[in-house]
Short mmCIF file of C-alpha atoms in Angstrom, two decimals:
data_model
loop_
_atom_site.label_atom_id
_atom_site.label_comp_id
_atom_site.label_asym_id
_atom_site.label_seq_id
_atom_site.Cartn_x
_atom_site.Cartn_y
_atom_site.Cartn_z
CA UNK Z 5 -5.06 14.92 9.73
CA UNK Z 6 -4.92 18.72 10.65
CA UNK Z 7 -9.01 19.12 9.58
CA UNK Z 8 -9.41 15.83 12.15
CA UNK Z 9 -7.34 17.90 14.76
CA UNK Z 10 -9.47 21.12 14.32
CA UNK Z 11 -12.49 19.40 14.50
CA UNK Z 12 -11.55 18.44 17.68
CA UNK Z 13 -10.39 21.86 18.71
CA UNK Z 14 -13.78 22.97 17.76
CA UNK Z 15 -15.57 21.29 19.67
CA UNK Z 16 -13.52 20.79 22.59
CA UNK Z 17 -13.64 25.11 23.06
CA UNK Z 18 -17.35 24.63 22.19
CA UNK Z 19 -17.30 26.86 19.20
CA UNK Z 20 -19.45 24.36 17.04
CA UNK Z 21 -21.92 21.77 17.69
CA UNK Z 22 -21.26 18.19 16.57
CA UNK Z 23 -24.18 18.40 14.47
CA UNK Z 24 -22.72 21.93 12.64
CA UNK Z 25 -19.36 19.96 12.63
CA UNK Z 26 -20.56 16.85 10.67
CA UNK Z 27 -22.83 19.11 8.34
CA UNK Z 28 -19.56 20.59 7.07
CA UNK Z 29 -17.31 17.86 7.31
CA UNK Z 30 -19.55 15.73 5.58
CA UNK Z 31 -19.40 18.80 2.67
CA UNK Z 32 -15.31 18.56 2.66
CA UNK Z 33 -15.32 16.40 -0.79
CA UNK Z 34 -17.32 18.55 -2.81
CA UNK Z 35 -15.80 21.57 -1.69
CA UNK Z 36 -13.50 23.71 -3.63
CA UNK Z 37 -11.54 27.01 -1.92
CA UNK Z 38 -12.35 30.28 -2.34
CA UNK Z 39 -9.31 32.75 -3.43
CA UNK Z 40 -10.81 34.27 0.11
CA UNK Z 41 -10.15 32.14 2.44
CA UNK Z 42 -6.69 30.76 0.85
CA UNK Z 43 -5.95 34.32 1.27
CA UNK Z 44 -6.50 35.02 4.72
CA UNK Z 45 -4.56 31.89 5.47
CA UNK Z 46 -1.55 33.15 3.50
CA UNK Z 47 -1.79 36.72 5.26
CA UNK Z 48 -2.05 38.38 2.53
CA UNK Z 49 -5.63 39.74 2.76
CA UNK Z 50 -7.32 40.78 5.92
CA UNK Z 51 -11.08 38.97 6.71
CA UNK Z 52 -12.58 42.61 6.14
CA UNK Z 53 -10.88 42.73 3.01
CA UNK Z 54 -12.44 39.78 1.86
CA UNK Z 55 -15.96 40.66 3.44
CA UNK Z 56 -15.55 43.76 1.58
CA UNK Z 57 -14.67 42.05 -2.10
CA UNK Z 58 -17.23 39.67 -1.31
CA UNK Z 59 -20.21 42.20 -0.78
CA UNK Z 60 -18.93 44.26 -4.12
CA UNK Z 61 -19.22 40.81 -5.74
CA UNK Z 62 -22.48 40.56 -4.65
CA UNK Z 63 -23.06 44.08 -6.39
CA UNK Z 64 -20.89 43.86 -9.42
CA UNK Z 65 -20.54 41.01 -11.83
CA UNK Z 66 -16.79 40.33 -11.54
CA UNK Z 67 -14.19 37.63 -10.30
CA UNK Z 68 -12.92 38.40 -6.44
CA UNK Z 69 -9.56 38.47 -7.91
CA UNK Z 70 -9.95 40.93 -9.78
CA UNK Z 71 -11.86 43.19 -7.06
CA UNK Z 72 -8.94 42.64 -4.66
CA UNK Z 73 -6.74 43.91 -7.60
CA UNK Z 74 -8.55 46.75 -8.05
CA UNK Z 75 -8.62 47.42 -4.74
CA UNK Z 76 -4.92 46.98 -4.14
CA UNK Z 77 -5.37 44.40 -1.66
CA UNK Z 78 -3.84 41.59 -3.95
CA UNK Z 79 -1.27 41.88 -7.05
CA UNK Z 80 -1.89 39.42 -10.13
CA UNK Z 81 0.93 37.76 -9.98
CA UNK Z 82 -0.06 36.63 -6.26
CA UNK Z 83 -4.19 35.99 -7.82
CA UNK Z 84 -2.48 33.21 -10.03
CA UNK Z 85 -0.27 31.84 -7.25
CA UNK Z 86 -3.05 31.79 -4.70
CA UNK Z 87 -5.22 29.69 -7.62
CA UNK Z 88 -2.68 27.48 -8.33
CA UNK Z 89 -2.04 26.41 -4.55
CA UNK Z 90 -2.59 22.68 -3.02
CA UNK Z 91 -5.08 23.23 -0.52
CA UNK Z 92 -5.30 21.85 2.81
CA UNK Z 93 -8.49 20.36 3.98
CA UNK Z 94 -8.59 22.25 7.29
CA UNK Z 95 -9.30 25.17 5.45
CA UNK Z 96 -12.10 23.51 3.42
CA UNK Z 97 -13.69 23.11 6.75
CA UNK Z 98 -13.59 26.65 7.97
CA UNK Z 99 -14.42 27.58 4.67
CA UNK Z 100 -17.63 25.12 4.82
CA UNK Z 101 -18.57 26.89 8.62
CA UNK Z 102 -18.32 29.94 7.13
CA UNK Z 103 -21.00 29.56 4.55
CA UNK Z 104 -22.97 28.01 6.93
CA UNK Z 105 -22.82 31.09 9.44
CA UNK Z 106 -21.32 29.38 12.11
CA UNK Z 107 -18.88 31.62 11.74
CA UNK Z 108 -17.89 35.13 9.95
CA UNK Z 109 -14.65 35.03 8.04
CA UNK Z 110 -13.33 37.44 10.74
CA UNK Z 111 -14.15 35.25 13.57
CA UNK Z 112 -12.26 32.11 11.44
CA UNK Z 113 -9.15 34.07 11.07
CA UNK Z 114 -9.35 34.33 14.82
CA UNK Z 115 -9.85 30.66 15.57
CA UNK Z 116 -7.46 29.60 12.88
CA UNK Z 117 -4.73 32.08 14.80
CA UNK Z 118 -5.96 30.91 18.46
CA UNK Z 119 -5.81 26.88 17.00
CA UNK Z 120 -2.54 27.55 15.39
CA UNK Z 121 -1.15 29.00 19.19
CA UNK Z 122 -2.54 26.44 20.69
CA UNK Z 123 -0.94 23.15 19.02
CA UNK Z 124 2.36 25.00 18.24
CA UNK Z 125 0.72 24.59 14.59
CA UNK Z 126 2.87 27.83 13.46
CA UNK Z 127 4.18 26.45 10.22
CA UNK Z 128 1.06 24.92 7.68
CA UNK Z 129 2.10 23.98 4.93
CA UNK Z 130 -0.36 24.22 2.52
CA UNK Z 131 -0.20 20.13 1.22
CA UNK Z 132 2.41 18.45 2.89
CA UNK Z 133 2.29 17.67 6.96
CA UNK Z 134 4.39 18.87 8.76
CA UNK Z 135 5.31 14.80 10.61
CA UNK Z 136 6.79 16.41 14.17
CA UNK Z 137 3.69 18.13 14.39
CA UNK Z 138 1.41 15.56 14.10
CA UNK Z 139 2.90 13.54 16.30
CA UNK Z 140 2.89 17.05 18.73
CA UNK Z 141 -0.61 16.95 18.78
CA UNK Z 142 -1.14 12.97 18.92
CA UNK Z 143 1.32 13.38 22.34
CA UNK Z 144 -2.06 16.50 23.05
CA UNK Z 145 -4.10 13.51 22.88
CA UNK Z 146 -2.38 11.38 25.72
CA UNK Z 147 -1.77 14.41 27.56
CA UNK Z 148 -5.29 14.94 27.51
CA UNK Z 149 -6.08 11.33 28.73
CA UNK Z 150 -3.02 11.96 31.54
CA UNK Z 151 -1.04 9.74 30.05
CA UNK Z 152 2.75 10.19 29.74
CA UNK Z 153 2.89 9.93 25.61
CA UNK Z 154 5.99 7.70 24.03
CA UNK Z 155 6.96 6.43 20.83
CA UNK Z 156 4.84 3.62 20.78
CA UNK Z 157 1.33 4.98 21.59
CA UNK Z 158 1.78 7.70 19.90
CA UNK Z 159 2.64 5.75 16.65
CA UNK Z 160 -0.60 3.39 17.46
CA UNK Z 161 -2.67 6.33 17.77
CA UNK Z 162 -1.37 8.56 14.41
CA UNK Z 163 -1.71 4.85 12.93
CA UNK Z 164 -5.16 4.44 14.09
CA UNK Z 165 -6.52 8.26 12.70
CA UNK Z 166 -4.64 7.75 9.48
CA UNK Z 167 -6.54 3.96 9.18
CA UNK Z 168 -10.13 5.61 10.09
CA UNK Z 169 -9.19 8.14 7.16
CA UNK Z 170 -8.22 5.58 4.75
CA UNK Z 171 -10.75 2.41 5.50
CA UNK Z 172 -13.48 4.20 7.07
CA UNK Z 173 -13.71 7.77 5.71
CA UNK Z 174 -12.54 11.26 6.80
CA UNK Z 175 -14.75 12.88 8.40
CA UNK Z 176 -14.36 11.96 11.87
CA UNK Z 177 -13.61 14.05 15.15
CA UNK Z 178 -11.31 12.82 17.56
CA UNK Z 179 -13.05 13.63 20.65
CA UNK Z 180 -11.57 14.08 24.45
CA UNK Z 181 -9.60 10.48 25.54
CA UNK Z 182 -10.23 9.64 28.91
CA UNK Z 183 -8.44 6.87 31.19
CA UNK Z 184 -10.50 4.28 32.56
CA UNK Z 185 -9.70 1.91 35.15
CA UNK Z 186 -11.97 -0.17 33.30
CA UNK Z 187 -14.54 0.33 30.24
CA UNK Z 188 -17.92 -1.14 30.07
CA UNK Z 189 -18.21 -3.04 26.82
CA UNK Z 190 -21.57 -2.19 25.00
CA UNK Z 191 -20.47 -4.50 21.87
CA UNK Z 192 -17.35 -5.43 19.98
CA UNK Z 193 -14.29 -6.96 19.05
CA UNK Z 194 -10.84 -7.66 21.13
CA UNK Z 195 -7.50 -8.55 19.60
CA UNK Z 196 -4.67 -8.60 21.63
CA UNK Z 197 -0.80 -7.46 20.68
CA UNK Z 198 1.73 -9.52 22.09
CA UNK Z 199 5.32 -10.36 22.25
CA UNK Z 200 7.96 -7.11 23.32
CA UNK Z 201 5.26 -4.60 23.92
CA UNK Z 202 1.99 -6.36 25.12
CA UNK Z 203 -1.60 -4.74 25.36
CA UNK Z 204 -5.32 -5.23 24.24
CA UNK Z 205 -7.04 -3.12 21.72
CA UNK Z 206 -10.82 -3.29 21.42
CA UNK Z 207 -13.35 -1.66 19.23
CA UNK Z 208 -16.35 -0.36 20.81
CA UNK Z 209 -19.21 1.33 19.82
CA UNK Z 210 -23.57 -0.12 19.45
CA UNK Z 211 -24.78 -1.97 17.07
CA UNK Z 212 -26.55 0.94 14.64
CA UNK Z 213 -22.89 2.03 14.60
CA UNK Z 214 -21.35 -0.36 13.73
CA UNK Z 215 -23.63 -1.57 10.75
CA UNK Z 216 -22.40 1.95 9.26
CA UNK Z 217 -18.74 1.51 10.74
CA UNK Z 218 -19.19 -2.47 9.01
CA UNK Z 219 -20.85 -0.86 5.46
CA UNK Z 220 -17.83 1.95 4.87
CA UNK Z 221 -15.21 -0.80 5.52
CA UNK Z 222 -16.46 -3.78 3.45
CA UNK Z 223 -17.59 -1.15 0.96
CA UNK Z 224 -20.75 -2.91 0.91
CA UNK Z 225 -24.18 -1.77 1.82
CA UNK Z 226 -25.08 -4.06 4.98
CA UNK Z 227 -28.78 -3.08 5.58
CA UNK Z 228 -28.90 -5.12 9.41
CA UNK Z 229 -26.65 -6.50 12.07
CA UNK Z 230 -25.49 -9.91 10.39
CA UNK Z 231 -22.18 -11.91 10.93
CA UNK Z 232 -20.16 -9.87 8.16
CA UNK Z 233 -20.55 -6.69 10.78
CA UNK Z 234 -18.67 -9.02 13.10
CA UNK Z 235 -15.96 -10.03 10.57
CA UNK Z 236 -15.48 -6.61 9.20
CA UNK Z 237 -14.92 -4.83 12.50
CA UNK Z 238 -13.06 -7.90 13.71
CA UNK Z 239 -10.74 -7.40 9.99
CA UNK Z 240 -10.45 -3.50 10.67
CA UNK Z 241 -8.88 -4.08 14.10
CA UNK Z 242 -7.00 -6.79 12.69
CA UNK Z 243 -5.64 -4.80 9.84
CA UNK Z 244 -4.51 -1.80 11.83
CA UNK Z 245 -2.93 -3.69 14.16
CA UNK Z 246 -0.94 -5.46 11.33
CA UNK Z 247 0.03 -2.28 9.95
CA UNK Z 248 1.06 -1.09 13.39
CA UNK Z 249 2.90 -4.67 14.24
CA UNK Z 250 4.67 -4.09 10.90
CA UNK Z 251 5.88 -0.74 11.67
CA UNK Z 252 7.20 -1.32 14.75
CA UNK Z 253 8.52 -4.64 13.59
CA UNK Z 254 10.36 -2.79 10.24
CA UNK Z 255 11.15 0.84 12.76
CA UNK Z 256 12.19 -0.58 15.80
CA UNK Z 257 13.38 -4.13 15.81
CA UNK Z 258 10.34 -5.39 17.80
CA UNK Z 259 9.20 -8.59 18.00
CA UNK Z 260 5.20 -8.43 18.34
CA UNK Z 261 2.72 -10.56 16.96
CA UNK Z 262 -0.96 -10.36 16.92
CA UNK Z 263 -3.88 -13.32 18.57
CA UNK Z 264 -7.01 -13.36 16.47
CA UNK Z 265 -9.39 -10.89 16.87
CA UNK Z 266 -12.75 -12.24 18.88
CA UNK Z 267 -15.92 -10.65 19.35
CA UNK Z 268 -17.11 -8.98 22.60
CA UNK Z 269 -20.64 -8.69 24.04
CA UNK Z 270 -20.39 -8.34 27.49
CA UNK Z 271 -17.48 -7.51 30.51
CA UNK Z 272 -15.25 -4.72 30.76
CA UNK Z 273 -12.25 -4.43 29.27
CA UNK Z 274 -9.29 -3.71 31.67
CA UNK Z 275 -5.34 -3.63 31.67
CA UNK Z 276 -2.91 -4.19 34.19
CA UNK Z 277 -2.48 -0.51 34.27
CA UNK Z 278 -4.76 1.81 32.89
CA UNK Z 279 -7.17 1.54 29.52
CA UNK Z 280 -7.33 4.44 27.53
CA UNK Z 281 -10.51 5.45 25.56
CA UNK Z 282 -10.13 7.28 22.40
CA UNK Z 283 -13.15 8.27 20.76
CA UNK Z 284 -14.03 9.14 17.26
CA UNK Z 285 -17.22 11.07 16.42
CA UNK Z 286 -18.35 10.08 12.83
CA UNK Z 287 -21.62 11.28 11.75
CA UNK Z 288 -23.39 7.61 12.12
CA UNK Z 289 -22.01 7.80 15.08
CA UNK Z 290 -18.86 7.45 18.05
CA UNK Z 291 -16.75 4.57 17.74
CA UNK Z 292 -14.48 4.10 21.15
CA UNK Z 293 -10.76 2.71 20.58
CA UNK Z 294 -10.10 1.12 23.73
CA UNK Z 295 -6.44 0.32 24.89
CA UNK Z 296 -5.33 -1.39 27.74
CA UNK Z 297 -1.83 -1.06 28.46
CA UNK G 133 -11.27 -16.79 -18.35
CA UNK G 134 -13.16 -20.12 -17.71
CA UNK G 135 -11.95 -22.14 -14.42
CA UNK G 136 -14.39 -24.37 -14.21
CA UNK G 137 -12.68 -27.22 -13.44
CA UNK G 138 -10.49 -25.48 -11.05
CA UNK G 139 -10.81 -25.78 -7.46
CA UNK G 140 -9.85 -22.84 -5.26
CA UNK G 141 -9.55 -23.25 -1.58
CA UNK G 142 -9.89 -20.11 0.56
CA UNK G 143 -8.97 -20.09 4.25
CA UNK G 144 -9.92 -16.91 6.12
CA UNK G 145 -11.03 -16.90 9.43
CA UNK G 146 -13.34 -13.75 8.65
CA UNK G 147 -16.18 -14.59 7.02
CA UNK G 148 -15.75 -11.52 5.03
CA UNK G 149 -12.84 -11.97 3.50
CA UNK G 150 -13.25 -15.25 2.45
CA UNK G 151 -16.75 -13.87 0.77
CA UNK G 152 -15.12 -10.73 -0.73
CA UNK G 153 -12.27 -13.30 -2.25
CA UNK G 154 -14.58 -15.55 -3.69
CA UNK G 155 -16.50 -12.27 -5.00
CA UNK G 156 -13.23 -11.07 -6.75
CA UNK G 157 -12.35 -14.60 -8.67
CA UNK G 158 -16.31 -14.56 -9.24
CA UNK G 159 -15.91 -11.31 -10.95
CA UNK G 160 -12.67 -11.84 -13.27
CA UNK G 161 -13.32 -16.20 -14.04
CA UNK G 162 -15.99 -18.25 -14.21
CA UNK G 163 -16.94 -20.91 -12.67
CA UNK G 164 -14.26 -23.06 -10.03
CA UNK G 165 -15.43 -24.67 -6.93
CA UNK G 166 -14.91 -22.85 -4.25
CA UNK G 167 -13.99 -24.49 -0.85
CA UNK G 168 -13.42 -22.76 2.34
CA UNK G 169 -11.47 -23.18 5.15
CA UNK G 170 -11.75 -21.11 8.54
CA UNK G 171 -8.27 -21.42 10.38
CA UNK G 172 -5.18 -23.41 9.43
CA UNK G 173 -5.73 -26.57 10.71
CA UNK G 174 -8.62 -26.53 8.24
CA UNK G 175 -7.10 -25.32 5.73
CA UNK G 176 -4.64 -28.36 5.78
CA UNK G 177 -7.21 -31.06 6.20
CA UNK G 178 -9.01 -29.80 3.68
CA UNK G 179 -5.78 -29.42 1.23
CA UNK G 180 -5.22 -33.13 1.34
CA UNK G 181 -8.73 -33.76 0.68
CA UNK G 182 -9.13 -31.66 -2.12
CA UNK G 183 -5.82 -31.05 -3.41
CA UNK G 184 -7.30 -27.65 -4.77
CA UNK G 185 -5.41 -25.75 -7.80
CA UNK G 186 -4.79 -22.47 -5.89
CA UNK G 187 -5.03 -21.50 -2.55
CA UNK G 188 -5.76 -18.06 -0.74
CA UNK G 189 -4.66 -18.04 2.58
CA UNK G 190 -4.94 -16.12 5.85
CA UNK G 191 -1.68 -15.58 8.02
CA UNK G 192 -3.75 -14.73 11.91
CA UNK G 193 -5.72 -17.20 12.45
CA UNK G 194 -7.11 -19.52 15.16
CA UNK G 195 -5.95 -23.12 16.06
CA UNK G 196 -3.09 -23.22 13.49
CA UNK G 197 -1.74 -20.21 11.76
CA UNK G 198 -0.90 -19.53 8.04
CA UNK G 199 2.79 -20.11 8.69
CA UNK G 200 2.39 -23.09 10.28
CA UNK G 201 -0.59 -24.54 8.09
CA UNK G 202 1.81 -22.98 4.27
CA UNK G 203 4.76 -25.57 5.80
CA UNK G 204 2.64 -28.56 6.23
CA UNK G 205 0.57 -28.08 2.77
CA UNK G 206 3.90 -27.61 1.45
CA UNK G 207 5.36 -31.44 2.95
CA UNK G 208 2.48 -32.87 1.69
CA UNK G 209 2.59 -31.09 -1.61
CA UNK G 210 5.95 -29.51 -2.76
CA UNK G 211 3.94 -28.23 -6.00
CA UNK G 212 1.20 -26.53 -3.90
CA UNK G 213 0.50 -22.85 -5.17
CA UNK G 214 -0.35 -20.85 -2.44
CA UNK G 215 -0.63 -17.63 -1.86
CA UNK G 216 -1.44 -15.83 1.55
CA UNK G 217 -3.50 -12.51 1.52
CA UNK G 218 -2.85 -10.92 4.62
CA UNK G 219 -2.71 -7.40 6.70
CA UNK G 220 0.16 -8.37 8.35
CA UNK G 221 3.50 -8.50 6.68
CA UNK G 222 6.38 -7.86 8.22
CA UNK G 223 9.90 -8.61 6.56
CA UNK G 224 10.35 -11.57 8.82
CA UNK G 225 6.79 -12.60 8.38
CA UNK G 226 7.57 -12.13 4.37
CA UNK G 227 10.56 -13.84 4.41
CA UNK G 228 9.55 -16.59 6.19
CA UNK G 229 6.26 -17.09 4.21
CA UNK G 230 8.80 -17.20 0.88
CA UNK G 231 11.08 -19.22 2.30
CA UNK G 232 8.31 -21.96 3.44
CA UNK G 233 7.26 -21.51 -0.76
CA UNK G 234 4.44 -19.19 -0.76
CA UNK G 235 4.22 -18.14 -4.12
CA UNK G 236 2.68 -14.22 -3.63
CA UNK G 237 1.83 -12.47 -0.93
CA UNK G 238 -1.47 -10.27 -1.23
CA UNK G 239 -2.04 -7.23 1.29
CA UNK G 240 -5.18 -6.71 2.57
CA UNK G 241 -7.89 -4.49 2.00
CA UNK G 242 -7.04 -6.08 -1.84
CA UNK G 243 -7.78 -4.52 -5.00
CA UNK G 244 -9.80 -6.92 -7.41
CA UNK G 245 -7.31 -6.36 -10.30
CA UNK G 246 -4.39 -8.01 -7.80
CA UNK G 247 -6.84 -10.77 -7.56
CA UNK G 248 -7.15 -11.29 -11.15
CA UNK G 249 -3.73 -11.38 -11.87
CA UNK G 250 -2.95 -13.82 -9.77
CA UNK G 251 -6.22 -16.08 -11.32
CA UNK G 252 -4.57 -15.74 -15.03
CA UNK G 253 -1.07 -16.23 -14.14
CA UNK G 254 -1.62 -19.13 -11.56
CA UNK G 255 -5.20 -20.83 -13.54
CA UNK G 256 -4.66 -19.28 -16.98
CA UNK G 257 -1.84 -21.58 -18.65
CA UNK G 258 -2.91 -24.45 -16.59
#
């Protein structure tokens, strides 16, 4: 979730567009890491030391591991531990800005440092996340909303970015949550959770959006607005609210059930305290999570 | 595997789901008639009428859910093989689904190859 994060981060200290954001996000698959960039991230090479291997590269047909041996900036033994490293996906996404010349290795090493202040991020670990920080930077996100963050929402709202990941696709931006005293419906679908810990969760977002939204979830190619858009939106709500019924269910001894899901076309949607909007920026477009507490 | 004179009811209230289920058993059998039911009340009415060899079933759903609908199929048919395909399961939810005689439990998004070994075990030596 860390590349989701520093998408966010991006954009929210308006270093990249949205457009330059999705252009390299949408690149993250087919990416692989440079021995570069994983070793500016490890602090073992500088970004001028890398500019500078690069540019002999660019003059001398050899591997950049062995120009940063020669050069004394790297050893071998640390060439074939730096290629043999999990890499984390944030750093596919610098990596990715870089070559598009949104930014200069120099300038990512900067961000990456100023990002890493900034959510208390001061321990990546290359493949595995760290879970307290996650959950850190989830409690960002109600923070950001002025919201006081607890267990609960923040486990709805890590549940909710780890769902998008897995049923609709990675490359998504969290983008600023705001708190509503009521949100407008343009079109979607409603399901409330009930029982020990009530509230209403909605899916909102137009109808171009949510043919793509519909497509990546069914894994089907819906062409036009039909009744399975309704169904699959209705059945993505539906099953990340299970998941998140089940968790708190198996976690905390909570008993919480789930109505059906129902579509929504028109009204606002409004709690008796405050709804929170939590938007997601995918390249066909923003998909709000509404929740009304 | 042929089914074709198997009847398999399917009770989803998302019209997706039921049409991705029937797409699955489509893909791994052929032939069965496929009936459909879109919340639990339906899915009981249309038990008794049909007395179908397998059913898939939904847990949330409108009017009568899959908890309530699995205990009356059950009374009327002690033998009925049902199995609920659902994105909610929690341990009670699981236990209680057992308990009432539900023979699997599927969690949704499905892949096809649960699907079709459910169809062989369940249709197969029948």
């Amino acid at each position: 979730m860390y590349t989701q994060f520093l998408g966010n981060y991006l954009l929210q200290q308006g270093l990249v567009t949205q457009d330059q954001l999705f252009n390299a996000m949408s690149r993250l698959s087919q990416t692989h890491i440079k021995l570069g960039t994983i070793a500016i991230h490890e602090g073992l090479m500088t970004a001028n030391e890398v500019d500078e291997c690069l540019y002999v590269q660019t003059r001398e047909d050899k591997r950049f591991g062995e120009i940063a041996v020669e050069r004394g900036y790297l050893l071998e033994d640390q060439v074939s531990e730096l290629l043999s490293m999990q890499t984390p996906e944030f750093l596919l996404l610098g990596q990715n800005l870089v070559e598009d010349g949104i930014f200069s290795y120099e300038e990512l090493e900067r961000v990456m440092f100023d990002y890493k202040s900034d959510t208390e991020l001061y321990d990546l670990s290359l493949d595995v996340e760290n879970q307290d920080a996650v959950e850190n930077i989830i409690s960002k996100f109600f923070v950001m909303a002025e919201l006081q963050p607890n267990d609960l929402n923040v486990m709805y709202l890590e549940l909710m970015f780890n769902s998008l990941i897995r049923f609709i696709g990675e490359d998504f931006t969290p983008l600023t949550p705001m708190v509503l005293d009521e949100f407008p419906i343009t079109f979607g679908v409603t399901q409330m959770v009930v029982g020990d810990h009530e509230f209403e969760t909605h899916i909102d977002c137009d109808r171009e959006t949510a043919i793509a939204f519909s497509s990546r979830y069914a894994k089907e190619d819906f062409g036009e607005f039909n009744e399975y858009i309704v169904a699959a939106l209705e059945d993505f709500l539906n099953l990340h609210n299970g998941l998140f019924i089940v968790n708190v269910s198996n976690q905390l001894s909570k008993d919480i059930s789930l109505s059906p899901p129902y579509i929504t076309e028109e009204g606002v949607i409004s709690g008796p305290n405050k709804c929170v909007d939590f938007p997601v920026a995918y390249p066909f477009g923003t998909v709000h999570l509404i929740v009304a507490f | 595997m042929d089914i074709t004179n198997k009847k398999i009811l399917v009770c989803d209230d998302s019209i997706l789901a039921r049409k991705q289920l029937m797409d699955a058993v489509k893909e791994v059998a052929d032939g069965g008639t496929f009936i459909e039911g879109v919340n639990g009340q339906d899915a009981v009415d249309k038990y008794k009428a049909e007395k179908p060899d397998i059913v898939f079933m939904d847990i949330v759903m409108p009017e009568k859910d899959g908890t309530t609908a699995l205990a009356e199929i059950k009374e009327f048919d002690n033998d009925a093989v049902i199995i609920i395909v659902s994105s909610v399961g929690t341990q009670e939810q699981l236990k209680k689904a057992i308990q009432l005689g539900a023979k699997d439990f599927i969690q949704k998004p499905f892949e096809k190859n649960q699907i079709k070994e459910i169809i062989e075990l369940r249709l197969g030596g029948k």
